[in-house]
Coordinates of C-alpha atoms in Angstrom, one line a residue:
X77 CA -25.3 -58.5 -84.8
X78 CA -27.7 -58.7 -81.9
X79 CA -29.9 -55.7 -82.0
X80 CA -31.6 -53.8 -84.8
X81 CA -32.0 -50.0 -84.5
X82 CA -34.2 -48.8 -87.3
X83 CA -33.8 -45.1 -86.4
X84 CA -30.1 -44.8 -86.4
X85 CA -28.1 -43.4 -89.3
X86 CA -24.7 -45.2 -89.4
X87 CA -23.7 -43.4 -92.7
X88 CA -23.8 -39.8 -91.3
X89 CA -20.3 -38.3 -91.6
X90 CA -18.8 -34.9 -90.5
X91 CA -16.7 -32.9 -92.9
X92 CA -13.2 -32.0 -92.4
X93 CA -12.4 -28.3 -92.0
X94 CA -10.8 -28.2 -95.5
X95 CA -13.9 -29.9 -97.2
X96 CA -15.3 -27.8 -100.0
X97 CA -18.2 -25.5 -99.3
X98 CA -21.2 -25.3 -101.5
X99 CA -19.9 -22.4 -103.5
X100 CA -16.8 -24.3 -104.6
X101 CA -18.7 -27.3 -106.1
X102 CA -16.5 -29.6 -104.2
X103 CA -13.2 -28.2 -105.2
X104 CA -10.5 -28.8 -102.6
X105 CA -8.6 -25.6 -101.6
X106 CA -5.3 -26.6 -100.0
X107 CA -3.1 -24.2 -98.1
X108 CA -0.9 -21.7 -100.0
X109 CA 2.9 -21.9 -99.9
X110 CA 2.9 -18.9 -97.6
X111 CA 0.5 -20.7 -95.2
X112 CA 2.7 -23.8 -95.3
X113 CA 5.8 -21.8 -94.5
X114 CA 4.3 -20.4 -91.4
X115 CA 3.4 -23.8 -90.0
X116 CA 5.4 -25.9 -87.7
X117 CA 4.2 -29.2 -89.0
X118 CA 5.7 -31.4 -91.7
X119 CA 3.7 -29.8 -94.4
X120 CA 5.9 -26.6 -94.1
X121 CA 8.9 -28.8 -95.1
X122 CA 7.6 -29.7 -98.6
X123 CA 9.7 -28.0 -101.4
X124 CA 7.9 -25.7 -103.7
X125 CA 10.6 -24.0 -105.8
X126 CA 10.4 -23.9 -109.6
X127 CA 13.4 -26.1 -110.1
X128 CA 12.0 -28.8 -107.9
X129 CA 8.5 -28.5 -109.5
X130 CA 10.0 -29.1 -113.0
X131 CA 12.2 -32.0 -111.8
X132 CA 9.4 -33.9 -109.9
X133 CA 7.0 -33.5 -112.9
X134 CA 9.5 -35.2 -115.3
X135 CA 10.4 -38.8 -116.0
X136 CA 7.1 -40.5 -115.3
X137 CA 5.4 -43.3 -117.4
X138 CA 2.2 -41.6 -118.4
X139 CA 0.5 -44.6 -120.0
X140 CA -3.2 -44.9 -118.8
X141 CA -4.5 -48.5 -119.4
X142 CA -8.1 -49.3 -120.1
X143 CA -10.0 -49.9 -116.9
X144 CA -12.1 -53.2 -116.4
X145 CA -15.9 -52.8 -116.2
X146 CA -17.2 -53.5 -112.7
X147 CA -19.5 -56.6 -112.4
X148 CA -21.9 -54.4 -110.5
X149 CA -22.4 -52.1 -113.6
X150 CA -24.5 -54.9 -115.1
X151 CA -27.0 -54.5 -112.3
X152 CA -27.0 -50.8 -111.4
X153 CA -29.1 -49.5 -114.3
X154 CA -32.1 -51.5 -113.2
X155 CA -31.6 -50.2 -109.7
X156 CA -31.6 -46.6 -110.9
X157 CA -34.5 -47.2 -113.2
X158 CA -36.5 -48.4 -110.2
X159 CA -35.5 -45.3 -108.2
X160 CA -36.6 -42.7 -110.7
X161 CA -39.9 -44.6 -111.2
X162 CA -40.4 -44.5 -107.4
X163 CA -39.6 -40.7 -107.3
X164 CA -40.6 -39.3 -110.6
X165 CA -39.8 -35.9 -112.0
X166 CA -36.9 -35.4 -109.7
X167 CA -33.1 -35.1 -110.1
X168 CA -31.7 -37.3 -107.3
X169 CA -28.3 -36.4 -105.7
X170 CA -26.4 -39.2 -104.0
X171 CA -23.1 -38.1 -102.3
X172 CA -20.4 -40.7 -101.4
X173 CA -19.8 -38.8 -98.2
X174 CA -16.7 -37.2 -96.8
X175 CA -13.6 -38.1 -94.7
X176 CA -14.0 -38.0 -91.0
X177 CA -11.2 -36.8 -88.8
X178 CA -9.9 -39.3 -86.2
X179 CA -7.2 -37.1 -84.7
X180 CA -5.7 -33.9 -85.9
X181 CA -4.8 -34.6 -89.6
X182 CA -5.5 -38.3 -89.4
X183 CA -8.8 -39.6 -90.9
X184 CA -10.8 -42.7 -90.3
X185 CA -10.7 -45.1 -93.1
X186 CA -13.3 -43.9 -95.7
X187 CA -16.4 -46.0 -96.3
X188 CA -18.9 -44.6 -98.8
X189 CA -22.6 -44.1 -98.1
X190 CA -24.6 -47.2 -98.7
X191 CA -27.1 -45.6 -101.2
X192 CA -24.3 -44.1 -103.2
X193 CA -22.5 -47.5 -103.4
X194 CA -25.6 -49.3 -104.2
X195 CA -26.7 -47.1 -107.2
X196 CA -23.1 -46.3 -108.4
X197 CA -21.6 -49.8 -108.1
X198 CA -18.6 -48.6 -106.2
X199 CA -17.2 -50.2 -103.0
X200 CA -14.1 -50.2 -100.7
X201 CA -13.0 -46.7 -100.0
X202 CA -14.3 -45.3 -103.3
X203 CA -14.5 -42.2 -103.4
X204 CA -14.7 -39.5 -100.8
X205 CA -16.3 -36.1 -101.9
X206 CA -17.7 -37.7 -105.1
X207 CA -21.5 -37.5 -106.1
X208 CA -23.7 -39.7 -108.2
X209 CA -26.6 -37.9 -109.9
X210 CA -29.6 -39.9 -111.1
X211 CA -32.5 -38.4 -113.1
X212 CA -35.3 -39.4 -115.4
X213 CA -34.4 -39.4 -119.1
X214 CA -36.0 -36.7 -121.2
X215 CA -37.0 -39.3 -123.9
X216 CA -38.4 -41.9 -121.4
X217 CA -39.0 -40.8 -117.8
X218 CA -39.2 -44.4 -116.6
X219 CA -35.5 -44.8 -117.6
X220 CA -32.8 -43.3 -115.5
X221 CA -29.7 -41.3 -116.6
X222 CA -26.7 -41.2 -114.3
X223 CA -23.7 -39.0 -114.0
X224 CA -20.8 -39.5 -111.8
X225 CA -18.9 -36.5 -110.4
X226 CA -15.5 -36.8 -108.8
X227 CA -12.1 -35.3 -108.6
X228 CA -10.0 -37.2 -111.2
X229 CA -6.3 -37.9 -111.2
X230 CA -4.1 -34.7 -111.5
X231 CA -1.2 -34.4 -113.9
X232 CA 2.4 -35.0 -112.8
X233 CA 3.0 -31.3 -113.5
X234 CA 0.4 -30.2 -110.9
X235 CA 1.2 -29.2 -107.3
X236 CA -1.5 -31.5 -106.2
X237 CA 0.6 -34.5 -107.4
X238 CA 3.2 -34.1 -104.7
X239 CA 1.9 -31.7 -102.1
X240 CA -1.8 -32.5 -101.5
X241 CA -2.1 -35.1 -98.8
X242 CA -5.8 -35.6 -99.5
X243 CA -5.8 -36.1 -103.2
X244 CA -2.1 -36.2 -104.3
X245 CA -0.9 -39.3 -106.0
X246 CA 2.3 -39.3 -103.9
X247 CA 0.2 -39.5 -100.8
X248 CA -2.9 -41.5 -101.4
X249 CA -1.9 -43.6 -104.6
X250 CA -3.0 -43.4 -108.1
X251 CA -6.4 -42.0 -108.7
X252 CA -8.5 -42.9 -111.8
X253 CA -9.0 -40.6 -114.8
X254 CA -12.5 -39.5 -116.0
X255 CA -12.2 -42.1 -118.8
X256 CA -11.2 -44.9 -116.4
X257 CA -14.1 -44.1 -114.0
X258 CA -16.5 -44.1 -117.0
X259 CA -15.2 -47.5 -118.2
X260 CA -15.6 -49.0 -114.7
X261 CA -19.1 -47.7 -114.1
X262 CA -20.6 -47.7 -117.6
X263 CA -22.0 -44.2 -117.2
X264 CA -21.0 -40.6 -117.9
X265 CA -18.4 -39.1 -115.7
X266 CA -17.5 -35.5 -115.1
X267 CA -15.2 -33.4 -112.9
X268 CA -16.6 -32.5 -109.5
X269 CA -16.2 -28.8 -110.4
X270 CA -19.2 -29.1 -112.9
X271 CA -21.5 -30.5 -110.2
X272 CA -23.4 -27.2 -109.3
X273 CA -24.1 -26.2 -112.9
X274 CA -25.5 -29.8 -113.6
X275 CA -27.7 -29.7 -110.5
X276 CA -29.1 -26.3 -111.3
X277 CA -29.9 -27.0 -115.0
X278 CA -33.7 -27.0 -115.7
X279 CA -34.6 -27.2 -112.0
X280 CA -38.0 -25.6 -111.3
X281 CA -41.7 -26.2 -112.1
X282 CA -41.1 -29.5 -114.0
X283 CA -38.0 -30.9 -112.3
X284 CA -37.5 -31.1 -108.6
X285 CA -34.2 -31.7 -106.9
X286 CA -33.5 -34.0 -103.9
X287 CA -30.5 -35.2 -102.0
X288 CA -29.7 -38.2 -99.7
X289 CA -29.8 -36.5 -96.3
X290 CA -27.1 -36.5 -93.6
X291 CA -24.2 -37.7 -95.9
X292 CA -22.4 -34.6 -97.1
X293 CA -23.3 -31.3 -95.5
X294 CA -21.8 -29.2 -98.2
X295 CA -23.7 -31.0 -101.0
X296 CA -26.9 -30.9 -99.1
X297 CA -26.5 -27.2 -98.6
X298 CA -25.8 -26.8 -102.3
X299 CA -29.0 -28.6 -103.2
X300 CA -31.1 -26.4 -100.7
X301 CA -29.5 -23.2 -102.3
X302 CA -30.4 -24.4 -105.8
X303 CA -33.9 -25.2 -104.8
X304 CA -34.4 -21.8 -103.2
X305 CA -33.0 -20.1 -106.3
X306 CA -35.4 -22.0 -108.5
X307 CA -38.5 -21.5 -106.6
X308 CA -38.6 -25.0 -104.9
X309 CA -39.7 -25.1 -101.2
X310 CA -37.2 -25.4 -98.5
X311 CA -37.7 -26.1 -94.7
X312 CA -39.9 -29.0 -93.7
X313 CA -41.1 -29.7 -97.3
X314 CA -37.5 -30.1 -98.6
X315 CA -36.6 -32.3 -95.5
X316 CA -39.6 -34.5 -96.3
X317 CA -38.6 -34.9 -99.9
X318 CA -35.0 -35.9 -98.8
X319 CA -36.5 -38.4 -96.4
X320 CA -38.5 -39.9 -99.2
X321 CA -35.3 -40.6 -101.1
X322 CA -33.7 -42.2 -98.1
X323 CA -36.8 -44.3 -97.6
X324 CA -36.9 -45.5 -101.2
X325 CA -33.2 -46.4 -101.2
X326 CA -33.7 -48.5 -98.2
X327 CA -36.8 -50.3 -99.4
X328 CA -35.3 -51.1 -102.7
X329 CA -32.5 -53.1 -101.0
X330 CA -35.0 -55.3 -99.1
X331 CA -34.9 -57.8 -102.0
X332 CA -31.4 -58.7 -103.3
X333 CA -30.6 -59.1 -107.0
X334 CA -28.3 -62.1 -108.2
X335 CA -25.1 -60.0 -107.8
X336 CA -26.0 -59.0 -104.3
X337 CA -26.7 -62.7 -103.3
X338 CA -23.4 -63.8 -104.7
X339 CA -21.6 -61.1 -102.7
X340 CA -23.5 -62.2 -99.6
X341 CA -22.3 -65.7 -100.1
X342 CA -18.7 -64.4 -100.5
X343 CA -19.0 -62.5 -97.3
X344 CA -20.3 -65.4 -95.3
X345 CA -17.7 -67.8 -96.7
X346 CA -14.9 -65.3 -95.6
X347 CA -16.6 -65.0 -92.2
X348 CA -16.5 -68.7 -91.7
X349 CA -12.8 -68.7 -92.4
X350 CA -12.5 -66.0 -89.8
X351 CA -14.2 -68.1 -87.2
X352 CA -11.9 -71.0 -88.0
X353 CA -8.9 -68.8 -87.5
X354 CA -10.3 -67.6 -84.1
X355 CA -10.6 -71.2 -82.9
X356 CA -7.1 -72.0 -83.9
X357 CA -5.8 -69.1 -81.8
X358 CA -8.0 -69.7 -78.7
X359 CA -5.0 -71.0 -76.7
X360 CA -3.3 -67.7 -77.3
X361 CA -6.3 -65.8 -76.2
X362 CA -6.6 -67.8 -73.0
X363 CA -2.9 -66.9 -72.3
X364 CA -3.3 -63.2 -72.7
X365 CA -4.7 -60.8 -70.1
X366 CA -6.9 -59.2 -72.8
X367 CA -7.8 -62.4 -74.6
X368 CA -10.9 -60.9 -76.1
X369 CA -8.7 -58.5 -78.1
X370 CA -6.7 -61.5 -79.4
X371 CA -9.9 -62.9 -80.8
X372 CA -10.9 -59.6 -82.2
X373 CA -7.5 -59.1 -83.8
X374 CA -7.4 -62.6 -85.3
X375 CA -10.8 -62.1 -87.0
X376 CA -9.8 -58.6 -88.1
X377 CA -6.7 -60.0 -89.8
X378 CA -8.9 -62.4 -91.9
X379 CA -11.4 -59.8 -92.6
X380 CA -8.9 -57.4 -93.9
X381 CA -7.0 -60.0 -95.9
X382 CA -10.0 -61.7 -97.5
X383 CA -12.3 -58.6 -97.8
X384 CA -12.5 -54.9 -97.2
X385 CA -12.5 -55.4 -93.4
X386 CA -15.0 -56.0 -90.7
X387 CA -18.6 -55.1 -91.4
X388 CA -19.1 -53.8 -87.9
X389 CA -17.2 -53.8 -84.7
X390 CA -16.5 -57.3 -83.6
X391 CA -18.1 -58.6 -80.4
X392 CA -15.7 -60.9 -78.6
X393 CA -17.4 -61.4 -75.3
X394 CA -16.1 -64.0 -72.8
X395 CA -17.9 -65.1 -69.7
X396 CA -20.3 -62.5 -68.3
X397 CA -19.4 -60.0 -71.0
X398 CA -21.6 -62.1 -73.4
X399 CA -24.6 -60.6 -71.5
X400 CA -23.8 -57.1 -72.7
X401 CA -25.4 -57.2 -76.2
X402 CA -23.0 -54.8 -77.9
X403 CA -19.8 -55.6 -75.9
X404 CA -17.2 -54.1 -78.3
X405 CA -14.6 -52.9 -75.7
X406 CA -13.2 -56.6 -75.9
X407 CA -10.7 -56.0 -73.2
X408 CA -11.4 -58.9 -70.9
X409 CA -9.6 -62.1 -70.2
X410 CA -10.7 -65.4 -71.8
X411 CA -10.9 -68.3 -69.3
X412 CA -10.9 -72.0 -70.1
X413 CA -14.1 -72.8 -68.2
X414 CA -16.2 -70.1 -69.9
X415 CA -18.1 -69.6 -73.1
X416 CA -17.0 -66.9 -75.5
X417 CA -19.7 -65.3 -77.7
X418 CA -18.2 -64.0 -81.0
X419 CA -20.4 -61.9 -83.2
X420 CA -18.5 -60.9 -86.4
X421 CA -18.8 -60.4 -90.1
X422 CA -16.5 -59.9 -93.0
X423 CA -17.4 -57.0 -95.4
X424 CA -16.2 -57.8 -98.8
X425 CA -14.9 -55.2 -101.3
X426 CA -18.4 -54.5 -102.6
X427 CA -19.4 -53.6 -99.1
X428 CA -21.8 -56.5 -98.5
X429 CA -21.3 -57.9 -95.0
X430 CA -22.1 -61.1 -93.2
X431 CA -23.3 -61.1 -89.6
X432 CA -22.7 -64.5 -87.8
X433 CA -22.6 -65.3 -84.1
X434 CA -21.4 -68.4 -82.5
X435 CA -21.0 -69.1 -78.7
X436 CA -18.2 -71.5 -78.1
X437 CA -16.8 -73.4 -75.1
X438 CA -13.3 -72.1 -74.6
X439 CA -12.1 -75.5 -73.4
X440 CA -13.7 -77.2 -76.4
X441 CA -16.5 -78.9 -74.4
X442 CA -19.7 -77.4 -73.0
X443 CA -20.5 -78.0 -69.3
X444 CA -24.0 -79.5 -68.5
X445 CA -25.3 -76.0 -67.5
X446 CA -23.8 -74.3 -70.6
X447 CA -25.2 -77.0 -72.8
X448 CA -28.7 -76.6 -71.3
X449 CA -28.8 -72.9 -72.2
X450 CA -27.2 -73.5 -75.6
X451 CA -29.7 -76.1 -76.6
X452 CA -32.6 -73.9 -75.6
X453 CA -31.3 -71.1 -77.8
X454 CA -30.6 -73.6 -80.6
X455 CA -34.2 -74.9 -80.3
X456 CA -35.5 -71.3 -80.7
X457 CA -33.4 -70.8 -83.8
X458 CA -34.5 -74.0 -85.4
X459 CA -38.1 -73.2 -84.7
X460 CA -37.7 -70.1 -86.8
X461 CA -36.0 -72.0 -89.6
X462 CA -38.9 -74.4 -89.7
X463 CA -41.6 -71.7 -90.3
X464 CA -39.6 -69.2 -92.4
X465 CA -40.9 -69.2 -96.0
X466 CA -42.4 -66.8 -98.5
X467 CA -45.6 -65.4 -97.3
X468 CA -44.8 -65.4 -93.6
X469 CA -44.7 -62.0 -91.9
X470 CA -41.3 -60.8 -90.9
X471 CA -42.5 -60.1 -87.3
X472 CA -43.6 -63.7 -87.0
X473 CA -40.0 -64.9 -87.0
X474 CA -39.5 -63.2 -83.6
X475 CA -42.8 -64.5 -82.3
X476 CA -41.9 -68.0 -83.1
X477 CA -38.5 -67.8 -81.3
X478 CA -40.2 -66.1 -78.2
X479 CA -42.6 -69.1 -77.8
X480 CA -39.6 -71.5 -77.4
X481 CA -37.6 -69.1 -75.1
X482 CA -40.7 -68.5 -72.9
X483 CA -41.4 -72.2 -72.5
X484 CA -37.8 -73.0 -71.4
X485 CA -37.8 -70.2 -68.9
X486 CA -41.1 -71.4 -67.5
X487 CA -39.7 -75.0 -67.2
X488 CA -36.6 -73.5 -65.4
X489 CA -38.9 -71.7 -62.9
X490 CA -37.8 -68.2 -63.8
X491 CA -41.1 -66.7 -64.9
X492 CA -43.6 -65.2 -62.3
X493 CA -46.4 -66.9 -64.3
X494 CA -46.8 -69.2 -67.2
X495 CA -45.2 -69.0 -70.6
X496 CA -48.5 -68.1 -72.2
X497 CA -49.0 -65.3 -69.7
X498 CA -45.6 -64.0 -70.4
X499 CA -46.1 -64.1 -74.2
X500 CA -49.1 -61.9 -73.9
X501 CA -48.6 -58.2 -74.4
X502 CA -49.3 -57.3 -70.8
X503 CA -46.6 -60.0 -69.7
X504 CA -43.4 -60.1 -71.6
X505 CA -41.4 -61.3 -68.6
X506 CA -39.3 -63.6 -70.7
X507 CA -37.9 -60.5 -72.5
X508 CA -35.8 -59.7 -69.4
X509 CA -33.4 -62.4 -70.7
X510 CA -33.7 -61.6 -74.4
X511 CA -34.4 -57.9 -75.0
X512 CA -33.3 -57.8 -78.7
X513 CA -35.2 -58.8 -81.8
X514 CA -34.7 -62.2 -83.5
X515 CA -34.0 -60.9 -87.0
X516 CA -33.0 -58.0 -89.1
X517 CA -32.3 -57.5 -92.7
X518 CA -28.7 -57.7 -93.8
X519 CA -26.8 -56.5 -96.9
X520 CA -24.5 -53.5 -97.4
X521 CA -25.4 -52.4 -93.9
X522 CA -25.3 -54.9 -91.0
X523 CA -28.8 -53.5 -90.0
X524 CA -29.8 -53.2 -93.6
X525 CA -32.8 -51.2 -95.0
X526 CA -33.0 -49.2 -91.8
X527 CA -35.0 -46.4 -93.3
X528 CA -37.8 -48.6 -94.7
X529 CA -41.3 -48.0 -93.6
X530 CA -42.8 -50.3 -90.9
X531 CA -45.3 -51.9 -93.4
X532 CA -42.3 -52.7 -95.7
X533 CA -40.1 -54.2 -92.9
X534 CA -41.6 -55.5 -89.8
X535 CA -45.2 -56.0 -91.1
X536 CA -44.2 -57.2 -94.5
X537 CA -44.4 -60.7 -95.9
X538 CA -41.2 -62.6 -96.7
X539 CA -40.5 -62.8 -100.5
X540 CA -37.7 -64.6 -102.4
X541 CA -34.4 -62.6 -102.4
X542 CA -34.7 -61.2 -98.9
X543 CA -31.6 -61.7 -96.7
X544 CA -31.8 -61.5 -93.0
X545 CA -30.6 -63.0 -89.7
X546 CA -32.0 -65.4 -87.4
X547 CA -30.4 -64.8 -84.0
X548 CA -32.2 -65.7 -80.7
X549 CA -30.3 -65.6 -77.4
X550 CA -30.4 -65.9 -73.6
X551 CA -28.5 -63.8 -71.4
X552 CA -28.1 -64.2 -67.6
X553 CA -26.2 -61.3 -66.1
X554 CA -23.8 -62.0 -63.3
X555 CA -25.7 -59.8 -60.9
X556 CA -29.2 -61.2 -61.8
X557 CA -30.6 -62.4 -58.4
X558 CA -33.7 -63.8 -60.2
X559 CA -31.7 -66.7 -61.7
X560 CA -29.9 -69.5 -60.0
X561 CA -26.2 -68.9 -59.4
X562 CA -25.1 -71.6 -61.9
X563 CA -26.8 -69.6 -64.7
X564 CA -25.3 -66.2 -63.8
X565 CA -22.6 -65.0 -66.3
X566 CA -23.9 -67.3 -69.1
X567 CA -24.8 -65.6 -72.4
X568 CA -25.6 -67.5 -75.5
X569 CA -26.6 -66.3 -79.0
X570 CA -26.6 -68.2 -82.2
X571 CA -26.9 -66.2 -85.4
X572 CA -27.1 -67.3 -89.0
X573 CA -27.6 -65.4 -92.3
X574 CA -30.7 -66.5 -94.3
X575 CA -31.8 -66.1 -97.9
X576 CA -35.5 -66.5 -98.7
X577 CA -36.0 -68.9 -101.6
X578 CA -39.1 -69.8 -103.7
X579 CA -40.2 -72.4 -101.2
X580 CA -38.4 -71.7 -97.9
X581 CA -35.1 -70.3 -96.7
X582 CA -31.4 -71.2 -97.3
X583 CA -29.0 -70.9 -94.4
X584 CA -26.1 -69.2 -96.0
X585 CA -23.8 -69.9 -92.9
X586 CA -24.7 -73.5 -92.5
X587 CA -21.1 -74.6 -93.0
X588 CA -20.4 -73.1 -89.6
X589 CA -21.4 -75.7 -87.0
X590 CA -24.4 -74.9 -84.9
X591 CA -25.3 -77.9 -82.7
X592 CA -23.3 -78.4 -79.6
X593 CA -21.8 -81.8 -80.4
X594 CA -20.8 -80.5 -83.9
X595 CA -19.1 -77.5 -82.4
X596 CA -17.1 -79.6 -80.0
X597 CA -16.0 -81.9 -82.9
X598 CA -15.2 -78.9 -85.1
X599 CA -13.2 -77.2 -82.4
X600 CA -11.2 -80.4 -81.8
X601 CA -10.1 -80.5 -85.4
X602 CA -8.9 -76.9 -85.4
X603 CA -7.2 -76.3 -82.0
X604 CA -3.6 -77.2 -82.0

């Protein structure tokens, strides 16, 4: 994805009106039968007489099979150990987050907070309103103990089973038991009702209490209340402690473990299949008045079938729309003589996402002018690949790409001075046509590790296990009077996902053609 924003918090979610407050320890309080009867919506039509309750509770197979241990559970202990070593003497509270209302009583699909998923080993839509607690062991403070709190499956004899549209098995499917959750995660699991008592235990002079901020308002308020009741500071000091947790969780993900690298490979492979499907359906896109949405829909189908879904809103930008960096409206036509810039990534079930961009000639063949711009961008990308290796500073990736971009713009007569003058801090004219950065870290978030300190991100040296993008571009808007008319409306970006190795980098998305002639040959084999 083209631009990195290290200040935004994509995981912040707002609670529903029925979400538990801090005094209920997360317990869901549904409407009473009397309240339901007074409503005009479908909930008032649910039966609640004793005969019905006895009948619906009977005749079910109550066998609970053993659950399979998650692969991630072999890696999460080391992650949690590193976290308590980074923030010693502190009980760390990592909420999954809450459901967010889309319209009335319809929620957006749930996606857990990244830090929660990273340290718990959960993914997909697991598990709204749940909380992971990580704390130092009393025997060895360098070793973490973890406890997972959630609302487990209710019995068939409970009203929740048939009447609760948020948790009921009739409404949302079978939920795990406490035993199943423990088997999957390899840690202790308790009912969410026990959360407050657990958080408050022994908090005070020798044990602090911190929470991942801006994930679950109710849990955050609970933590603040417990801190106040036990003599820990609130206000700015508490906020600073919470920010330290967010920072530590971001920085720990800068270097991926073996499990994460395998998940990234799977996400990239699925993304490549999505691009292939898009090319196969380009004729359909050309024939539709909103062809960009045809492209978006085709990729989304692959992402949903082969993974959890898309890792971010797909950019399907035809013609001049490619010059709008985050064009996600995708409501334009796709014309045969244009380029279409597709920036898309599949998020797999573990929540690791790819982030790949290709700019394709809709007709299957680049025009000379399109090819000129495309080759310049490709040269910039190749220059970054040539220098990327352990020990290079992250910021030098961008500087390398800009040298190539500025040189081409000078050769085309677009700069008011030389390329060298433009590259100087007081120049930067070339950035008119590429305002975004060349690289950002990638993982569970498309702009991963966003809370990391500058010295750990932009100013840091590359080390093996880092995964990031290389994505230079050139964008000539249709109303840009400083460029020749033949360039106006052409936008090109080439983006690949890169793993730092011991002696260089590996292009994880190399199987998707990059060079113009390779793209033309590849498209010819796929288009009907």
